[in-house]
Amino acid sequence: METFGFASEPTGVVRSGPYGIFASGAGPYPGKVTMTGAKLFVYKAGAWIEVVSGESSDIGIFVATD
């Protein structure tokens, strides 16, 4: 689901997002995404963390940057 606003600015220029991935049940919910020509970040513990190889250990709020 596309969401709005940032708790803090991610590194780089945001190309897409933020997208909030949420669940009603207990996780974690790992997953993988492919986004050509962009870096993917997830917001965790007050900071934007790069999602290496497109693999996230859980759901959350994501953005793609240059």
mmCIF file of N, CA and C in Angstrom:
data_model
loop_
_atom_site.group_PDB
_atom_site.id
_atom_site.type_symbol
_atom_site.label_atom_id
_atom_site.label_comp_id
_atom_site.label_asym_id
_atom_site.label_seq_id
_atom_site.Cartn_x
_atom_site.Cartn_y
_atom_site.Cartn_z
ATOM 1 N N MET A 1 0.857 -1.159 0.000
ATOM 2 C CA MET A 1 0.000 0.000 0.000
ATOM 3 C C MET A 1 0.906 1.224 0.000
ATOM 4 N N GLU A 2 0.630 2.163 -0.900
ATOM 5 C CA GLU A 2 1.412 3.400 -0.891
ATOM 6 C C GLU A 2 0.994 4.210 0.331
ATOM 7 N N THR A 3 1.973 4.773 1.004
ATOM 8 C CA THR A 3 1.725 5.548 2.214
ATOM 9 C C THR A 3 2.284 6.956 1.996
ATOM 10 N N PHE A 4 2.345 7.772 3.015
ATOM 11 C CA PHE A 4 2.792 9.150 2.818
ATOM 12 C C PHE A 4 3.743 9.578 3.916
ATOM 13 N N GLY A 5 4.617 10.534 3.570
ATOM 14 C CA GLY A 5 5.521 11.122 4.549
ATOM 15 C C GLY A 5 6.696 10.240 4.917
ATOM 16 N N PHE A 6 7.711 10.873 5.503
ATOM 17 C CA PHE A 6 8.907 10.186 5.964
ATOM 18 C C PHE A 6 9.170 10.598 7.404
ATOM 19 N N ALA A 7 9.566 9.648 8.225
ATOM 20 C CA ALA A 7 9.975 9.981 9.585
ATOM 21 C C ALA A 7 11.318 10.718 9.552
ATOM 22 N N SER A 8 12.141 10.376 8.576
ATOM 23 C CA SER A 8 13.397 11.079 8.300
ATOM 24 C C SER A 8 13.692 10.885 6.820
ATOM 25 N N GLU A 9 14.522 11.754 6.258
ATOM 26 C CA GLU A 9 14.822 11.679 4.825
ATOM 27 C C GLU A 9 15.782 10.530 4.534
ATOM 28 N N PRO A 10 15.455 9.691 3.568
ATOM 29 C CA PRO A 10 16.395 8.644 3.159
ATOM 30 C C PRO A 10 17.542 9.241 2.350
ATOM 31 N N THR A 11 18.618 8.482 2.188
ATOM 32 C CA THR A 11 19.759 8.903 1.383
ATOM 33 C C THR A 11 19.385 8.862 -0.090
ATOM 34 N N GLY A 12 19.760 9.874 -0.850
ATOM 35 C CA GLY A 12 19.484 9.904 -2.278
ATOM 36 C C GLY A 12 18.128 10.501 -2.585
ATOM 37 N N VAL A 13 17.800 10.513 -3.877
ATOM 38 C CA VAL A 13 16.525 11.043 -4.353
ATOM 39 C C VAL A 13 15.512 9.908 -4.409
ATOM 40 N N VAL A 14 14.376 10.080 -3.761
ATOM 41 C CA VAL A 14 13.348 9.035 -3.742
ATOM 42 C C VAL A 14 12.709 8.942 -5.119
ATOM 43 N N ARG A 15 12.775 7.767 -5.725
ATOM 44 C CA ARG A 15 12.187 7.515 -7.040
ATOM 45 C C ARG A 15 10.800 6.908 -6.915
ATOM 46 N N SER A 16 10.581 6.164 -5.838
ATOM 47 C CA SER A 16 9.313 5.465 -5.672
ATOM 48 C C SER A 16 9.050 5.234 -4.192
ATOM 49 N N GLY A 17 7.774 5.368 -3.804
ATOM 50 C CA GLY A 17 7.406 5.123 -2.424
ATOM 51 C C GLY A 17 7.171 6.417 -1.678
ATOM 52 N N PRO A 18 6.952 6.358 -0.413
ATOM 53 C CA PRO A 18 7.107 5.183 0.434
ATOM 54 C C PRO A 18 5.949 4.198 0.280
ATOM 55 N N TYR A 19 6.273 2.924 0.469
ATOM 56 C CA TYR A 19 5.287 1.853 0.444
ATOM 57 C C TYR A 19 5.281 1.171 1.799
ATOM 58 N N GLY A 20 4.120 1.059 2.402
ATOM 59 C CA GLY A 20 3.980 0.379 3.678
ATOM 60 C C GLY A 20 3.451 -1.027 3.456
ATOM 61 N N ILE A 21 4.190 -2.015 3.940
ATOM 62 C CA ILE A 21 3.773 -3.414 3.866
ATOM 63 C C ILE A 21 3.448 -3.827 5.294
ATOM 64 N N PHE A 22 2.182 -4.153 5.538
ATOM 65 C CA PHE A 22 1.708 -4.437 6.891
ATOM 66 C C PHE A 22 0.981 -5.782 6.930
ATOM 67 N N ALA A 23 0.885 -6.377 8.106
ATOM 68 C CA ALA A 23 0.168 -7.639 8.295
ATOM 69 C C ALA A 23 -0.597 -7.586 9.607
ATOM 70 N N SER A 24 -1.650 -8.366 9.694
ATOM 71 C CA SER A 24 -2.427 -8.410 10.933
ATOM 72 C C SER A 24 -1.907 -9.478 11.888
ATOM 73 N N GLY A 25 -1.125 -10.424 11.382
ATOM 74 C CA GLY A 25 -0.591 -11.493 12.221
ATOM 75 C C GLY A 25 0.867 -11.257 12.572
ATOM 76 N N ALA A 26 1.344 -12.057 13.519
ATOM 77 C CA ALA A 26 2.734 -11.958 13.957
ATOM 78 C C ALA A 26 3.678 -12.432 12.864
ATOM 79 N N GLY A 27 4.800 -11.765 12.705
ATOM 80 C CA GLY A 27 5.796 -12.112 11.687
ATOM 81 C C GLY A 27 6.960 -12.837 12.301
ATOM 82 N N PRO A 28 8.092 -12.803 11.711
ATOM 83 C CA PRO A 28 8.462 -11.964 10.580
ATOM 84 C C PRO A 28 7.955 -12.511 9.247
ATOM 85 N N TYR A 29 7.940 -11.637 8.251
ATOM 86 C CA TYR A 29 7.515 -11.966 6.897
ATOM 87 C C TYR A 29 8.627 -11.573 5.924
ATOM 88 N N PRO A 30 9.635 -12.424 5.753
ATOM 89 C CA PRO A 30 10.716 -12.087 4.830
ATOM 90 C C PRO A 30 10.221 -12.074 3.387
ATOM 91 N N GLY A 31 10.925 -11.330 2.532
ATOM 92 C CA GLY A 31 10.537 -11.275 1.129
ATOM 93 C C GLY A 31 11.645 -10.731 0.267
ATOM 94 N N LYS A 32 11.411 -10.766 -1.052
ATOM 95 C CA LYS A 32 12.404 -10.301 -2.017
ATOM 96 C C LYS A 32 11.721 -9.460 -3.082
ATOM 97 N N VAL A 33 12.423 -8.409 -3.530
ATOM 98 C CA VAL A 33 11.914 -7.539 -4.589
ATOM 99 C C VAL A 33 13.045 -7.240 -5.571
ATOM 100 N N THR A 34 12.684 -7.094 -6.837
ATOM 101 C CA THR A 34 13.635 -6.694 -7.864
ATOM 102 C C THR A 34 13.217 -5.333 -8.388
ATOM 103 N N MET A 35 14.131 -4.369 -8.329
ATOM 104 C CA MET A 35 13.845 -3.025 -8.806
ATOM 105 C C MET A 35 15.080 -2.534 -9.550
ATOM 106 N N THR A 36 15.071 -2.626 -10.863
ATOM 107 C CA THR A 36 16.218 -2.289 -11.692
ATOM 108 C C THR A 36 16.563 -0.803 -11.609
ATOM 109 N N GLY A 37 17.850 -0.516 -11.412
ATOM 110 C CA GLY A 37 18.335 0.860 -11.427
ATOM 111 C C GLY A 37 18.040 1.665 -10.183
ATOM 112 N N ALA A 38 17.680 1.012 -9.089
ATOM 113 C CA ALA A 38 17.354 1.741 -7.860
ATOM 114 C C ALA A 38 17.933 1.012 -6.654
ATOM 115 N N LYS A 39 18.090 1.747 -5.563
ATOM 116 C CA LYS A 39 18.459 1.152 -4.279
ATOM 117 C C LYS A 39 17.204 1.121 -3.425
ATOM 118 N N LEU A 40 16.977 0.023 -2.747
ATOM 119 C CA LEU A 40 15.803 -0.149 -1.903
ATOM 120 C C LEU A 40 16.206 0.018 -0.443
ATOM 121 N N PHE A 41 15.402 0.792 0.310
ATOM 122 C CA PHE A 41 15.655 1.017 1.729
ATOM 123 C C PHE A 41 14.402 0.706 2.531
ATOM 124 N N VAL A 42 14.600 0.227 3.767
ATOM 125 C CA VAL A 42 13.505 -0.008 4.703
ATOM 126 C C VAL A 42 13.776 0.839 5.948
ATOM 127 N N TYR A 43 12.712 1.363 6.553
ATOM 128 C CA TYR A 43 12.845 2.191 7.755
ATOM 129 C C TYR A 43 12.742 1.293 8.981
ATOM 130 N N LYS A 44 13.849 1.192 9.746
ATOM 131 C CA LYS A 44 13.884 0.357 10.951
ATOM 132 C C LYS A 44 14.621 1.085 12.059
ATOM 133 N N ALA A 45 14.069 1.037 13.248
ATOM 134 C CA ALA A 45 14.711 1.587 14.446
ATOM 135 C C ALA A 45 15.203 3.020 14.243
ATOM 136 N N GLY A 46 14.405 3.832 13.537
ATOM 137 C CA GLY A 46 14.724 5.243 13.380
ATOM 138 C C GLY A 46 15.713 5.578 12.286
ATOM 139 N N ALA A 47 16.014 4.617 11.400
ATOM 140 C CA ALA A 47 16.977 4.880 10.325
ATOM 141 C C ALA A 47 16.581 4.124 9.060
ATOM 142 N N TRP A 48 17.018 4.644 7.913
ATOM 143 C CA TRP A 48 16.814 3.968 6.633
ATOM 144 C C TRP A 48 17.975 3.004 6.422
ATOM 145 N N ILE A 49 17.647 1.722 6.242
ATOM 146 C CA ILE A 49 18.638 0.666 6.063
ATOM 147 C C ILE A 49 18.516 0.125 4.642
ATOM 148 N N GLU A 50 19.643 0.019 3.925
ATOM 149 C CA GLU A 50 19.590 -0.510 2.562
ATOM 150 C C GLU A 50 19.228 -1.991 2.588
ATOM 151 N N VAL A 51 18.323 -2.371 1.705
ATOM 152 C CA VAL A 51 17.911 -3.766 1.564
ATOM 153 C C VAL A 51 18.869 -4.400 0.554
ATOM 154 N N VAL A 52 19.816 -5.165 1.055
ATOM 155 C CA VAL A 52 20.861 -5.759 0.229
ATOM 156 C C VAL A 52 20.298 -6.919 -0.587
ATOM 157 N N SER A 53 20.624 -6.959 -1.855
ATOM 158 C CA SER A 53 20.178 -8.007 -2.787
ATOM 159 C C SER A 53 18.659 -8.087 -2.891
ATOM 160 N N GLY A 54 17.952 -7.027 -2.491
ATOM 161 C CA GLY A 54 16.499 -7.009 -2.592
ATOM 162 C C GLY A 54 15.793 -7.916 -1.610
ATOM 163 N N GLU A 55 16.517 -8.433 -0.603
ATOM 164 C CA GLU A 55 15.930 -9.357 0.366
ATOM 165 C C GLU A 55 15.751 -8.679 1.715
ATOM 166 N N SER A 56 14.493 -8.613 2.166
ATOM 167 C CA SER A 56 14.172 -8.003 3.455
ATOM 168 C C SER A 56 13.811 -9.093 4.459
ATOM 169 N N SER A 57 14.247 -8.914 5.691
ATOM 170 C CA SER A 57 13.962 -9.898 6.734
ATOM 171 C C SER A 57 12.550 -9.769 7.289
ATOM 172 N N ASP A 58 11.863 -8.663 6.958
ATOM 173 C CA ASP A 58 10.509 -8.468 7.476
ATOM 174 C C ASP A 58 9.799 -7.376 6.670
ATOM 175 N N ILE A 59 8.535 -7.198 6.958
ATOM 176 C CA ILE A 59 7.737 -6.155 6.330
ATOM 177 C C ILE A 59 8.071 -4.809 6.969
ATOM 178 N N GLY A 60 7.579 -3.722 6.400
ATOM 179 C CA GLY A 60 7.859 -2.402 6.949
ATOM 180 C C GLY A 60 7.521 -1.319 5.948
ATOM 181 N N ILE A 61 8.236 -0.202 6.028
ATOM 182 C CA ILE A 61 8.047 0.924 5.117
ATOM 183 C C ILE A 61 9.286 1.012 4.230
ATOM 184 N N PHE A 62 9.060 1.026 2.911
ATOM 185 C CA PHE A 62 10.135 0.941 1.931
ATOM 186 C C PHE A 62 10.112 2.125 0.974
ATOM 187 N N VAL A 63 11.302 2.516 0.490
ATOM 188 C CA VAL A 63 11.438 3.499 -0.587
ATOM 189 C C VAL A 63 12.517 3.002 -1.542
ATOM 190 N N ALA A 64 12.441 3.472 -2.788
ATOM 191 C CA ALA A 64 13.490 3.222 -3.776
ATOM 192 C C ALA A 64 14.137 4.555 -4.108
ATOM 193 N N THR A 65 15.470 4.585 -4.123
ATOM 194 C CA THR A 65 16.206 5.815 -4.414
ATOM 195 C C THR A 65 17.150 5.607 -5.592
ATOM 196 N N ASP A 66 17.695 6.737 -6.100
ATOM 197 C CA ASP A 66 18.704 6.673 -7.175
ATOM 198 C C ASP A 66 19.976 6.074 -6.645
#
